[in-house]
mmCIF file of C-alpha atoms and ligand atoms in Angstrom:
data_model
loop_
_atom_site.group_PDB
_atom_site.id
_atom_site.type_symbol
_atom_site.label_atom_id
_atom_site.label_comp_id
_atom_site.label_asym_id
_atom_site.label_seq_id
_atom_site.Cartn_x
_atom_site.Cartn_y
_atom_site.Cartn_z
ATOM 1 C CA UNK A 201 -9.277 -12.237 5.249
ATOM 2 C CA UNK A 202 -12.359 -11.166 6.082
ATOM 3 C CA UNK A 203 -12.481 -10.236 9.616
ATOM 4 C CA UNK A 204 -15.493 -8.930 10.965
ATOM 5 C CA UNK A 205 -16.376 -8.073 14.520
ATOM 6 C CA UNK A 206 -18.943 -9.655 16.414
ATOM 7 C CA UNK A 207 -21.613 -7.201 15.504
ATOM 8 C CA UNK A 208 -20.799 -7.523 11.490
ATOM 9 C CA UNK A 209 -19.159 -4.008 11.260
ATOM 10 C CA UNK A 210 -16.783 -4.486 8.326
ATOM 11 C CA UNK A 211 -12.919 -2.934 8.816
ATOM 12 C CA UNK A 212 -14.203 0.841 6.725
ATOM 13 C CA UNK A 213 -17.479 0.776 8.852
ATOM 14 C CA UNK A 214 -15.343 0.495 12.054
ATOM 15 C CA UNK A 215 -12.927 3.415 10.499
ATOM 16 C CA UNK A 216 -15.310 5.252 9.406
ATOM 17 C CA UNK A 217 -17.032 5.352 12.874
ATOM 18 C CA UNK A 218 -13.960 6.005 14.256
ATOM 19 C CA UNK A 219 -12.806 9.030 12.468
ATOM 20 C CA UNK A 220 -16.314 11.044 12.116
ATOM 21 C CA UNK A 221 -15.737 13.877 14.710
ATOM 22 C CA UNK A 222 -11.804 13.331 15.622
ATOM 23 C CA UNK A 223 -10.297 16.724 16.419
ATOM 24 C CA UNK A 224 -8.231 18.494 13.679
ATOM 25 C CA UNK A 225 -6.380 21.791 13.952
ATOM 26 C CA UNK A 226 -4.795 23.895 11.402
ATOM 27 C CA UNK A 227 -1.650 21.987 10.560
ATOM 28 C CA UNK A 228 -4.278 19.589 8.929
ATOM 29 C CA UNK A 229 -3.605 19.132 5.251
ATOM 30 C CA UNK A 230 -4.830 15.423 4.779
ATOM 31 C CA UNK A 231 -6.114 13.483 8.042
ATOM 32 C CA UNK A 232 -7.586 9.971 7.880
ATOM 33 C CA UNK A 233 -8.827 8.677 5.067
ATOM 34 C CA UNK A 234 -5.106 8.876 3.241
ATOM 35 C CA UNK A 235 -2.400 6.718 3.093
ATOM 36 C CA UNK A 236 -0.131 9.201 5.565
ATOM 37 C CA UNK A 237 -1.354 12.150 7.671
ATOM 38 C CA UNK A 238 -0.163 15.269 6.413
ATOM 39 C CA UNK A 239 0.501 18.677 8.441
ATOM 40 C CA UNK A 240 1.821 22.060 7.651
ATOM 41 C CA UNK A 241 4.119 22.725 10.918
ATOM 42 C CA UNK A 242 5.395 25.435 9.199
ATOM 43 C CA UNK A 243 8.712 24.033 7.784
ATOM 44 C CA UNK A 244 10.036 26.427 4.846
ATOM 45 C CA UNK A 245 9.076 24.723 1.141
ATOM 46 C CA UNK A 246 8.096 20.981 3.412
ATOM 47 C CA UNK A 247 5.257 19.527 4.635
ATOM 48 C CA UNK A 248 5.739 16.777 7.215
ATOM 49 C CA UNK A 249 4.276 13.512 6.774
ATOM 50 C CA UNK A 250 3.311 10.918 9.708
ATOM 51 C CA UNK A 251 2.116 7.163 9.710
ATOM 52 C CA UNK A 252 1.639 4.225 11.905
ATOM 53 C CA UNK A 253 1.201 0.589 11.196
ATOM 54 C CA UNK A 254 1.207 -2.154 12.992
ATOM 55 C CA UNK A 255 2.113 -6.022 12.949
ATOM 56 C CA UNK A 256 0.417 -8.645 14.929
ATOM 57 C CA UNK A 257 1.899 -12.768 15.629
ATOM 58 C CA UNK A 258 -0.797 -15.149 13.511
ATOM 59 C CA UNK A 259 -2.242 -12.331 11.732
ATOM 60 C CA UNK A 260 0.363 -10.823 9.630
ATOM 61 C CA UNK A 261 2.881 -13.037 10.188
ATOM 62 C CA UNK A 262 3.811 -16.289 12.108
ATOM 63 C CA UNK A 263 6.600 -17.524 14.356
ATOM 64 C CA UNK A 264 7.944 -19.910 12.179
ATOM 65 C CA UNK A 265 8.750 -17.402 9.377
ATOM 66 C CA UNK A 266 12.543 -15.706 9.726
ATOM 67 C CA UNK A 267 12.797 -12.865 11.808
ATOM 68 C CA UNK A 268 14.256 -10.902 9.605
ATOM 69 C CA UNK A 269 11.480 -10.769 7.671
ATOM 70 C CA UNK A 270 8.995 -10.173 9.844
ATOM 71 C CA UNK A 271 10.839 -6.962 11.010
ATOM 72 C CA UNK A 272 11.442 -6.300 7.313
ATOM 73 C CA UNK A 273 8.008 -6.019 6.514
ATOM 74 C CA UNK A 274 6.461 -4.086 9.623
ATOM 75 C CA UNK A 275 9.073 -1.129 8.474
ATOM 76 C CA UNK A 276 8.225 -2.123 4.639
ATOM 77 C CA UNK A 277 4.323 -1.876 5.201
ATOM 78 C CA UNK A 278 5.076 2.259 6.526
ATOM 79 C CA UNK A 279 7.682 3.119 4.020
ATOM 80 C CA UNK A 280 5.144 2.054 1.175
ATOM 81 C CA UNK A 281 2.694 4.138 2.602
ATOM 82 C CA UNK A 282 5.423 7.234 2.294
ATOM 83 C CA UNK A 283 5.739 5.957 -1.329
ATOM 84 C CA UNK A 284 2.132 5.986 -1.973
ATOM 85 C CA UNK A 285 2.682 9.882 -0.937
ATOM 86 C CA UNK A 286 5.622 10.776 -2.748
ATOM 87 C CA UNK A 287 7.104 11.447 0.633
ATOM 88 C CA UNK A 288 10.633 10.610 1.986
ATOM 89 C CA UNK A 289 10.745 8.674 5.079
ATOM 90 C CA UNK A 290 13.164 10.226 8.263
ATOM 91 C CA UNK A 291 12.849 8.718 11.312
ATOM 92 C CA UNK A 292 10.865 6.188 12.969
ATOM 93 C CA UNK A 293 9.990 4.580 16.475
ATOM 94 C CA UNK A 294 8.802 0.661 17.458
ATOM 95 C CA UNK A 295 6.821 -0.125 20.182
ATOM 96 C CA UNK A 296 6.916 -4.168 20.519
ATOM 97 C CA UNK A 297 4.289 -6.082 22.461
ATOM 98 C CA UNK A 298 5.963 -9.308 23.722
ATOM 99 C CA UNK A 299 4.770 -11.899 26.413
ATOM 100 C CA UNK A 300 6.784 -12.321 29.920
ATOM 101 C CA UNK A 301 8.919 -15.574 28.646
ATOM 102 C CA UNK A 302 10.205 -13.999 24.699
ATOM 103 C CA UNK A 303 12.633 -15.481 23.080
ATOM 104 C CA UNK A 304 15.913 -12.809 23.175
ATOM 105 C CA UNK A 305 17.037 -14.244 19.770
ATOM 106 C CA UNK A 306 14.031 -14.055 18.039
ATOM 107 C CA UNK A 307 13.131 -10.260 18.673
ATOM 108 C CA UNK A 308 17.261 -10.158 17.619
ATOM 109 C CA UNK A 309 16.461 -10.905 14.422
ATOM 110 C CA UNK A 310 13.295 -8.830 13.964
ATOM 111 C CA UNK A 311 15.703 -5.690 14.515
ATOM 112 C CA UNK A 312 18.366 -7.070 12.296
ATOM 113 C CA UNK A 313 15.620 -6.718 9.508
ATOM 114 C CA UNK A 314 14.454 -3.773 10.403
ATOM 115 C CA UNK A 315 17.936 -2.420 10.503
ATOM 116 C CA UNK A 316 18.669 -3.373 7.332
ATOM 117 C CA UNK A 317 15.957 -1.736 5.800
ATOM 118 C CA UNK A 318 16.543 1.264 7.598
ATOM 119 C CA UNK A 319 19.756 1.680 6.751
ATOM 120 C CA UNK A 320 19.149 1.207 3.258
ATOM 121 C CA UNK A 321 16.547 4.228 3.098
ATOM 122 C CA UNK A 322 18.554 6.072 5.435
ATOM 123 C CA UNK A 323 15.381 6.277 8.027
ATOM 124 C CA UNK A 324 16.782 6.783 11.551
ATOM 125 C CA UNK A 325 15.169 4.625 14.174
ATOM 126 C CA UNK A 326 15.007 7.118 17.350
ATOM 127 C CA UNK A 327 13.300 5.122 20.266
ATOM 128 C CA UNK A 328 10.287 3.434 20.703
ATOM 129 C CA UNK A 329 8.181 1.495 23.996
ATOM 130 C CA UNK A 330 8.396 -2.135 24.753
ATOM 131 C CA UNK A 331 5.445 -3.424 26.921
ATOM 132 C CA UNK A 332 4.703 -6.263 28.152
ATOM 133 C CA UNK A 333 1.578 -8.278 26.703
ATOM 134 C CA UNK A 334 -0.553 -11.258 27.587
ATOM 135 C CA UNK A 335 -1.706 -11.977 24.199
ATOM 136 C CA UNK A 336 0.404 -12.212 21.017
ATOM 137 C CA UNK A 337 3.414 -10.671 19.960
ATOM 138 C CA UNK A 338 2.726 -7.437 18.346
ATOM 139 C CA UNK A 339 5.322 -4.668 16.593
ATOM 140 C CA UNK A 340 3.882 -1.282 15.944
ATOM 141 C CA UNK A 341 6.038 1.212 13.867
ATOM 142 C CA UNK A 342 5.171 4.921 13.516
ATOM 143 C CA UNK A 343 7.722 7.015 10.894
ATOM 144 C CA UNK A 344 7.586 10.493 9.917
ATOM 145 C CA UNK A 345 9.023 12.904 6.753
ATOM 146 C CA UNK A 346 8.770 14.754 4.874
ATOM 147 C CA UNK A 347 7.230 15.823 1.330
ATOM 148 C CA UNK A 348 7.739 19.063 -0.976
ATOM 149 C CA UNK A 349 5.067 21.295 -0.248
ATOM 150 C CA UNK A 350 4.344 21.261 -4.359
ATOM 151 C CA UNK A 351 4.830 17.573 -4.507
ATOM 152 C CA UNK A 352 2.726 15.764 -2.205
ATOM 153 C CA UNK A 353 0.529 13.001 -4.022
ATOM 154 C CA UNK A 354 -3.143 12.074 -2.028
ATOM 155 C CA UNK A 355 -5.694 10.149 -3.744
ATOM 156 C CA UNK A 356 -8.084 12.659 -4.286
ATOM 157 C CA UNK A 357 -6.857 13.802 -7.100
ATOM 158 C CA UNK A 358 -7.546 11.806 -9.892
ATOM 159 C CA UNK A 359 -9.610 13.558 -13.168
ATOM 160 C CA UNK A 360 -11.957 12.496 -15.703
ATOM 161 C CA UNK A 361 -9.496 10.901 -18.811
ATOM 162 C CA UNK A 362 -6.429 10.581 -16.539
ATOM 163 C CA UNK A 363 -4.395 7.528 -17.606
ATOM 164 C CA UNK A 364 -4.765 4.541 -14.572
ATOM 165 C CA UNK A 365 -1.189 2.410 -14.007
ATOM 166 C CA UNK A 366 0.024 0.202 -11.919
ATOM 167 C CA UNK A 367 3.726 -0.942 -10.858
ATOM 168 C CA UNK A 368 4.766 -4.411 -10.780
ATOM 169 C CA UNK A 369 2.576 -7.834 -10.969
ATOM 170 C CA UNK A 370 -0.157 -8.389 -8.985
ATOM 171 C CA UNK A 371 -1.914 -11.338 -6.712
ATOM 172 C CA UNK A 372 -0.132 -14.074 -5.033
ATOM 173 C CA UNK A 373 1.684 -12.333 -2.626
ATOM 174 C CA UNK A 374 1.247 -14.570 0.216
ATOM 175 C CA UNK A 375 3.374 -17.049 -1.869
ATOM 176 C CA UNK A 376 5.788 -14.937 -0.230
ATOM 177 C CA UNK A 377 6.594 -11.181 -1.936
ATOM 178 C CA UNK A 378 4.370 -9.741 1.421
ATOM 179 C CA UNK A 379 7.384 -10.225 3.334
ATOM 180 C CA UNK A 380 10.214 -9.782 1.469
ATOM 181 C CA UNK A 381 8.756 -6.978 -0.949
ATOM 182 C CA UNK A 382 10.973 -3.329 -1.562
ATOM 183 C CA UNK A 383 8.470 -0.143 -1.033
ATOM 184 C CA UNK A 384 8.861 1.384 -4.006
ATOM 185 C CA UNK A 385 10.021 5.393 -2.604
ATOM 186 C CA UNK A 386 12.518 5.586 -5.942
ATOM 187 C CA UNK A 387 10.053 5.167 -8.334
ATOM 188 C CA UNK A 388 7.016 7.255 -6.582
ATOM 189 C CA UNK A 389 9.976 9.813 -6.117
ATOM 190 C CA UNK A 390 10.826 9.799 -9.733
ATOM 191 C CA UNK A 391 7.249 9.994 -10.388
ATOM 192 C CA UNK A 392 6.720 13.202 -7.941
ATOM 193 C CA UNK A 393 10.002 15.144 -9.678
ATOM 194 C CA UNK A 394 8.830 14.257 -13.456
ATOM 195 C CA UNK A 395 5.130 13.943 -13.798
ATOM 196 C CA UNK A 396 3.546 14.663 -10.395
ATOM 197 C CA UNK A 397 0.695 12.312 -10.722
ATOM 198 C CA UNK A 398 -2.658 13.204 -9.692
ATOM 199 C CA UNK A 399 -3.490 10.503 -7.307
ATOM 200 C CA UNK A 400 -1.664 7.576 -5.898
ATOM 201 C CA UNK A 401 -1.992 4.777 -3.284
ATOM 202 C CA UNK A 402 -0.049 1.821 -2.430
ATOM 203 C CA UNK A 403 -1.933 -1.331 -3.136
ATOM 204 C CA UNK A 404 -2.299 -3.304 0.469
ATOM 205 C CA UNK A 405 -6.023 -4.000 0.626
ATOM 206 C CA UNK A 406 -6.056 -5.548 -3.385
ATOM 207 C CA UNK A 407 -6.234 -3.735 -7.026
ATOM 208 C CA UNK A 408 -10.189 -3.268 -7.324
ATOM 209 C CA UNK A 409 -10.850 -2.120 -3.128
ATOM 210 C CA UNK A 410 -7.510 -0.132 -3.876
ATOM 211 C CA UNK A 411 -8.793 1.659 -6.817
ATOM 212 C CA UNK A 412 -12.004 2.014 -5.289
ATOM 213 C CA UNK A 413 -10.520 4.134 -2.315
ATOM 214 C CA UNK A 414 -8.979 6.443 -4.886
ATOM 215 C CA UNK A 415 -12.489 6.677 -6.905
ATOM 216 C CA UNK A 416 -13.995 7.784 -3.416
ATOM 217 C CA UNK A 417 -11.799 10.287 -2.923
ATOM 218 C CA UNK A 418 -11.575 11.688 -6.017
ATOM 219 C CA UNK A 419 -15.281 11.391 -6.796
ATOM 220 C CA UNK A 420 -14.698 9.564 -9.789
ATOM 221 C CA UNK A 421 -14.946 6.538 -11.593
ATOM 222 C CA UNK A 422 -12.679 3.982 -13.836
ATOM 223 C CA UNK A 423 -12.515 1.694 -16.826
ATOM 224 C CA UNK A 424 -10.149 -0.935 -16.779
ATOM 225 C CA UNK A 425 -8.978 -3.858 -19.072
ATOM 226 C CA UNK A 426 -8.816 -7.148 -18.179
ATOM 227 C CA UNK A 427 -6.341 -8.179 -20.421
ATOM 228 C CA UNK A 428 -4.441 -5.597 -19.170
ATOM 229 C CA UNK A 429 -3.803 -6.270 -15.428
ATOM 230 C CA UNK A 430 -0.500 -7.769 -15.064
ATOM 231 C CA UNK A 431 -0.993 -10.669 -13.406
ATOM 232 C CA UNK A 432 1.884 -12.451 -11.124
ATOM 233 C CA UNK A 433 3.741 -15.941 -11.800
ATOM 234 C CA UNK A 434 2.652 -16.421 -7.744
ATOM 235 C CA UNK A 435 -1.134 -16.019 -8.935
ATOM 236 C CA UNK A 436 -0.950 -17.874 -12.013
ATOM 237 C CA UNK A 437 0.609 -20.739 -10.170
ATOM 238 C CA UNK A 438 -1.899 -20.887 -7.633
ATOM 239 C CA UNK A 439 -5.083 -20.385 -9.169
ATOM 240 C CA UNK A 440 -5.582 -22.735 -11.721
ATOM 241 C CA UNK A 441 -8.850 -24.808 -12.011
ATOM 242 C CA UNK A 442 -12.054 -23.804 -14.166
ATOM 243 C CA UNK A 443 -13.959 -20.977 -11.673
ATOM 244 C CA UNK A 444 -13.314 -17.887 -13.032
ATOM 245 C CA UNK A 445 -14.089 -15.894 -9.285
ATOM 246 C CA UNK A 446 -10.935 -18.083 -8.194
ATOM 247 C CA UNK A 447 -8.908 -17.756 -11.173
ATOM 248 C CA UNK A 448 -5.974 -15.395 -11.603
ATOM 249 C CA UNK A 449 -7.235 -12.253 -12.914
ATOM 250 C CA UNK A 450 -9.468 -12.338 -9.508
ATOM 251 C CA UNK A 451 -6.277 -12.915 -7.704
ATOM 252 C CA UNK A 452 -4.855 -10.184 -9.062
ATOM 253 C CA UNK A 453 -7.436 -7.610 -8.069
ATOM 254 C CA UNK A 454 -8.551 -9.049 -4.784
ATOM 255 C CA UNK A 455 -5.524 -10.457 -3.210
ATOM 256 C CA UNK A 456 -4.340 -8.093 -0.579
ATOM 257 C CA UNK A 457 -0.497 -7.025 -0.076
ATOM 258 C CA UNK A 458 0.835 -6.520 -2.913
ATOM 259 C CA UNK A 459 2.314 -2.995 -1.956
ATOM 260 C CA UNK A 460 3.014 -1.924 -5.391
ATOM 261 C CA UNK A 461 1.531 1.539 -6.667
ATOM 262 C CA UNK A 462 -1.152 2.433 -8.371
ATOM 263 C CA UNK A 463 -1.468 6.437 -10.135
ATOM 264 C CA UNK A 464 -3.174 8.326 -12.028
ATOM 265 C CA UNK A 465 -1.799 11.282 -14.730
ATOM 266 C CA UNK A 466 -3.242 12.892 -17.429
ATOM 267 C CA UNK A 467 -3.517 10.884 -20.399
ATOM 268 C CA UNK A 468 -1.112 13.314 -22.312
ATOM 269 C CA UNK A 469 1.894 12.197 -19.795
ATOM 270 C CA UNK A 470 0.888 8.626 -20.276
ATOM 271 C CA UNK A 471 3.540 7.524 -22.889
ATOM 272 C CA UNK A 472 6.468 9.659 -21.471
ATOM 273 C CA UNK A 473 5.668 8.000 -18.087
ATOM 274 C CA UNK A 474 5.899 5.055 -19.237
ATOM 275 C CA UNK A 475 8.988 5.461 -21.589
ATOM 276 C CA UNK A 476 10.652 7.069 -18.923
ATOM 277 C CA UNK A 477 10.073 4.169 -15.992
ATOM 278 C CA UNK A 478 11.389 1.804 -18.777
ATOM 279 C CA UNK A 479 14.301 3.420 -19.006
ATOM 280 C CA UNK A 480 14.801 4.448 -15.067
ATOM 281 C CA UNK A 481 13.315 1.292 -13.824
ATOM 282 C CA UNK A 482 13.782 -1.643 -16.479
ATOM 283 C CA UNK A 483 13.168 -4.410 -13.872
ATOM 284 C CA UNK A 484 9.918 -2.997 -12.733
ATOM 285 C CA UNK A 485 6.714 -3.517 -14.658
ATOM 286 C CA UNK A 486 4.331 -0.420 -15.293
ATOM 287 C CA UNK A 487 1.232 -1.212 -16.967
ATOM 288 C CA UNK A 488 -1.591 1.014 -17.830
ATOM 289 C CA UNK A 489 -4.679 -0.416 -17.161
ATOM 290 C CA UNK A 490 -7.612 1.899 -18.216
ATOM 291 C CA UNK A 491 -8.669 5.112 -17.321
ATOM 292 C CA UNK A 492 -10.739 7.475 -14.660
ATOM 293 C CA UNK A 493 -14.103 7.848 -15.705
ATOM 294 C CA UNK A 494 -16.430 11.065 -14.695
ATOM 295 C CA UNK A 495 -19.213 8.394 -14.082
ATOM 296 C CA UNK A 496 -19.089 6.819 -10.551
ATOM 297 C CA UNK A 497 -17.521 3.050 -10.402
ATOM 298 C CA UNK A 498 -15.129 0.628 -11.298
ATOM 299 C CA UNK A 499 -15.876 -1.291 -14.709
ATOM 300 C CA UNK A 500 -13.927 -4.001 -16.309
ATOM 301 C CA UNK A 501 -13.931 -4.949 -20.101
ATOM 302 C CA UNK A 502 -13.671 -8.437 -21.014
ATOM 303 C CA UNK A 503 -14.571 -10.841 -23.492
ATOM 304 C CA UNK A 504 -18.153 -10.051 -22.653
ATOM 305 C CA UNK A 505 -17.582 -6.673 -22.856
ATOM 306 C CA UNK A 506 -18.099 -3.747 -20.325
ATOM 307 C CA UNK A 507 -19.271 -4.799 -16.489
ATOM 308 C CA UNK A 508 -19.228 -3.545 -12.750
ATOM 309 C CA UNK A 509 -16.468 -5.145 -10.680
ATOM 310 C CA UNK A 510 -17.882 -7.048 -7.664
ATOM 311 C CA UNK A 511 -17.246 -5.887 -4.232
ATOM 312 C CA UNK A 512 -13.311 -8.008 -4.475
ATOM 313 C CA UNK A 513 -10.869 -7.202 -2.117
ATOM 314 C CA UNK A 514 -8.881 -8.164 1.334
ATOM 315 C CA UNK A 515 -10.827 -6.610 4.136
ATOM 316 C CA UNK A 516 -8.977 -6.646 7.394
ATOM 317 C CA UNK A 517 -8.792 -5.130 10.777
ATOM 318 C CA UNK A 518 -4.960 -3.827 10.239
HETATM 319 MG MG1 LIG B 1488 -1.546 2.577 1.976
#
């Protein structure tokens, strides 16, 4: 969705306004411009890792969808983020926006999906606001955790030759996987303990804007295979018809929320990575895709050879 404001300023124009000249201190180890905010408050052999994310009625989800898995995603959408740092998830708090006249069961079943969730990655929910709102329903969570202090995966990182990969099949998500999809903190943990990639990110904005955040911070570039990207079922299904900028493959680096991971390591590690996630992971896809590139951009070889990928991706104001 693109989404911009009434004077054109696109969703990283408006952040990057934003976060110019915010105030920093020295607990500062990664601000904005990451997946989670980092600080060093001085725990022994941890850093502690903060994020918010928000939901919003008729943008990211609607009322007819189950409860449950509306407040299944607003938790998954942070813990994915935690993922995308190698980080493990503690606590978190809620504040919910609902209208004067809200329907009791409804906002019921949000929690019971949030519960579940939280349960399963043992994240405490410790409190939270309500407020009352005259627009729509909105649910904002905000989690913290924690991260090894040797451990901690940004996505500045990645280095000329490292090996590019990506977890799970991409595009098609709003066939339904954006609400019902598992952040993936095992494998990014597993990652972290075994091969400590260089960079990583969770993809929530699409494969090629994705990539393209990690090629900014890293001040790098990438080569990547068409015929590699592992496409969904979801995408394939949907996007059938002769136009090749509708087709699949650009599903499958444009469509936004997939929330699977995308890493870099150096292209030494790349076999034992993936032989290991075969064997730790079997029903989760890893797929190298190319590689980082000391020249600026993101390329894609095809049939027709070697190009620069067009300006794809899901731009929102989330
Ligand atoms: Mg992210």
């Amino acid at each position: 969705m693109a989404n911009p404001s009434p004077k054109g300023i696109d969703e990283l124009e408006l952040i990057a306004r934003l976060t110019r000249d915010l105030p920093a201190n020295a607990s500062v180890i990664a601000g904005p411009g990451d997946d989670c905010a980092v600080l060093d408050l001085g725990v022994p052999g941890h850093l502690v890792v903060f994020k918010t994310d928000a939901l919003v009625q008729d943008i990211h989800f609607t009322m007819e969808i189950e409860p449950p898995r509306v407040g299944h995603k607003a938790l998954a959408r942070v813990l994915s983020d935690f993922a995308a740092a190698a980080a493990t998830p503690v606590a978190a708090v809620i504040t919910l926006g609902l209208p004067t006249r809200y329907d009791l069961a409804w906002i019921e079943g949000v929690y019971t999906g949030l519960r579940t969730l939280a349960t399963r990655w043992e994240v405490a929910i410790v409190g939270g606001e309500t407020t009352c709102t005259a627009g729509p329903v909105f649910l904002s969570i905000a989690a913290v955790g924690r991260v090894e202090r040797n451990k901690v995966v940004r996505r500045c990182g990645a280095r000329p030759g490292d090996a590019v990969f990506v977890s799970g099949e991409l595009g098609g998500s709003i066939e339904g996987r954006h609400l019902d999809f598992e952040p993936r903190l095992a494998e990014a943990r597993w990652l972290a303990d075994n091969f400590l990639p260089h960079a990583m990110i969770d993809l929530s904005d699409g494969l090629a804007s994705d990539l393209r955040h990690v090629l900014g911070s890293s001040r790098a570039g990438a080569e990547i295979r068409a015929d590699s990207i592992p496409v969904s079922r979801a995408a394939r299904h949907r996007c059938r018809g002769d136009d090749p900028a509708r087709g699949p493959l650009a599903a499958a680096l444009s469509d936004g929320e997939d929330y699977e991971l995308l890493f870099t390591v150096a292209s030494g590690n790349a076999v034992r990575v993936l032989d290991g996630w075969k064997a730790q992971f079997p029903a989760v896809r890893l797929t190298c895709i190319g590689r980082i590139t000391s020249e600026p951009g993101l390329r894609i070889r095809d049939r027709q050879g070697l190009r620069e990928v067009g300006e794809h991706g899901y731009r929102h104001f989330t």
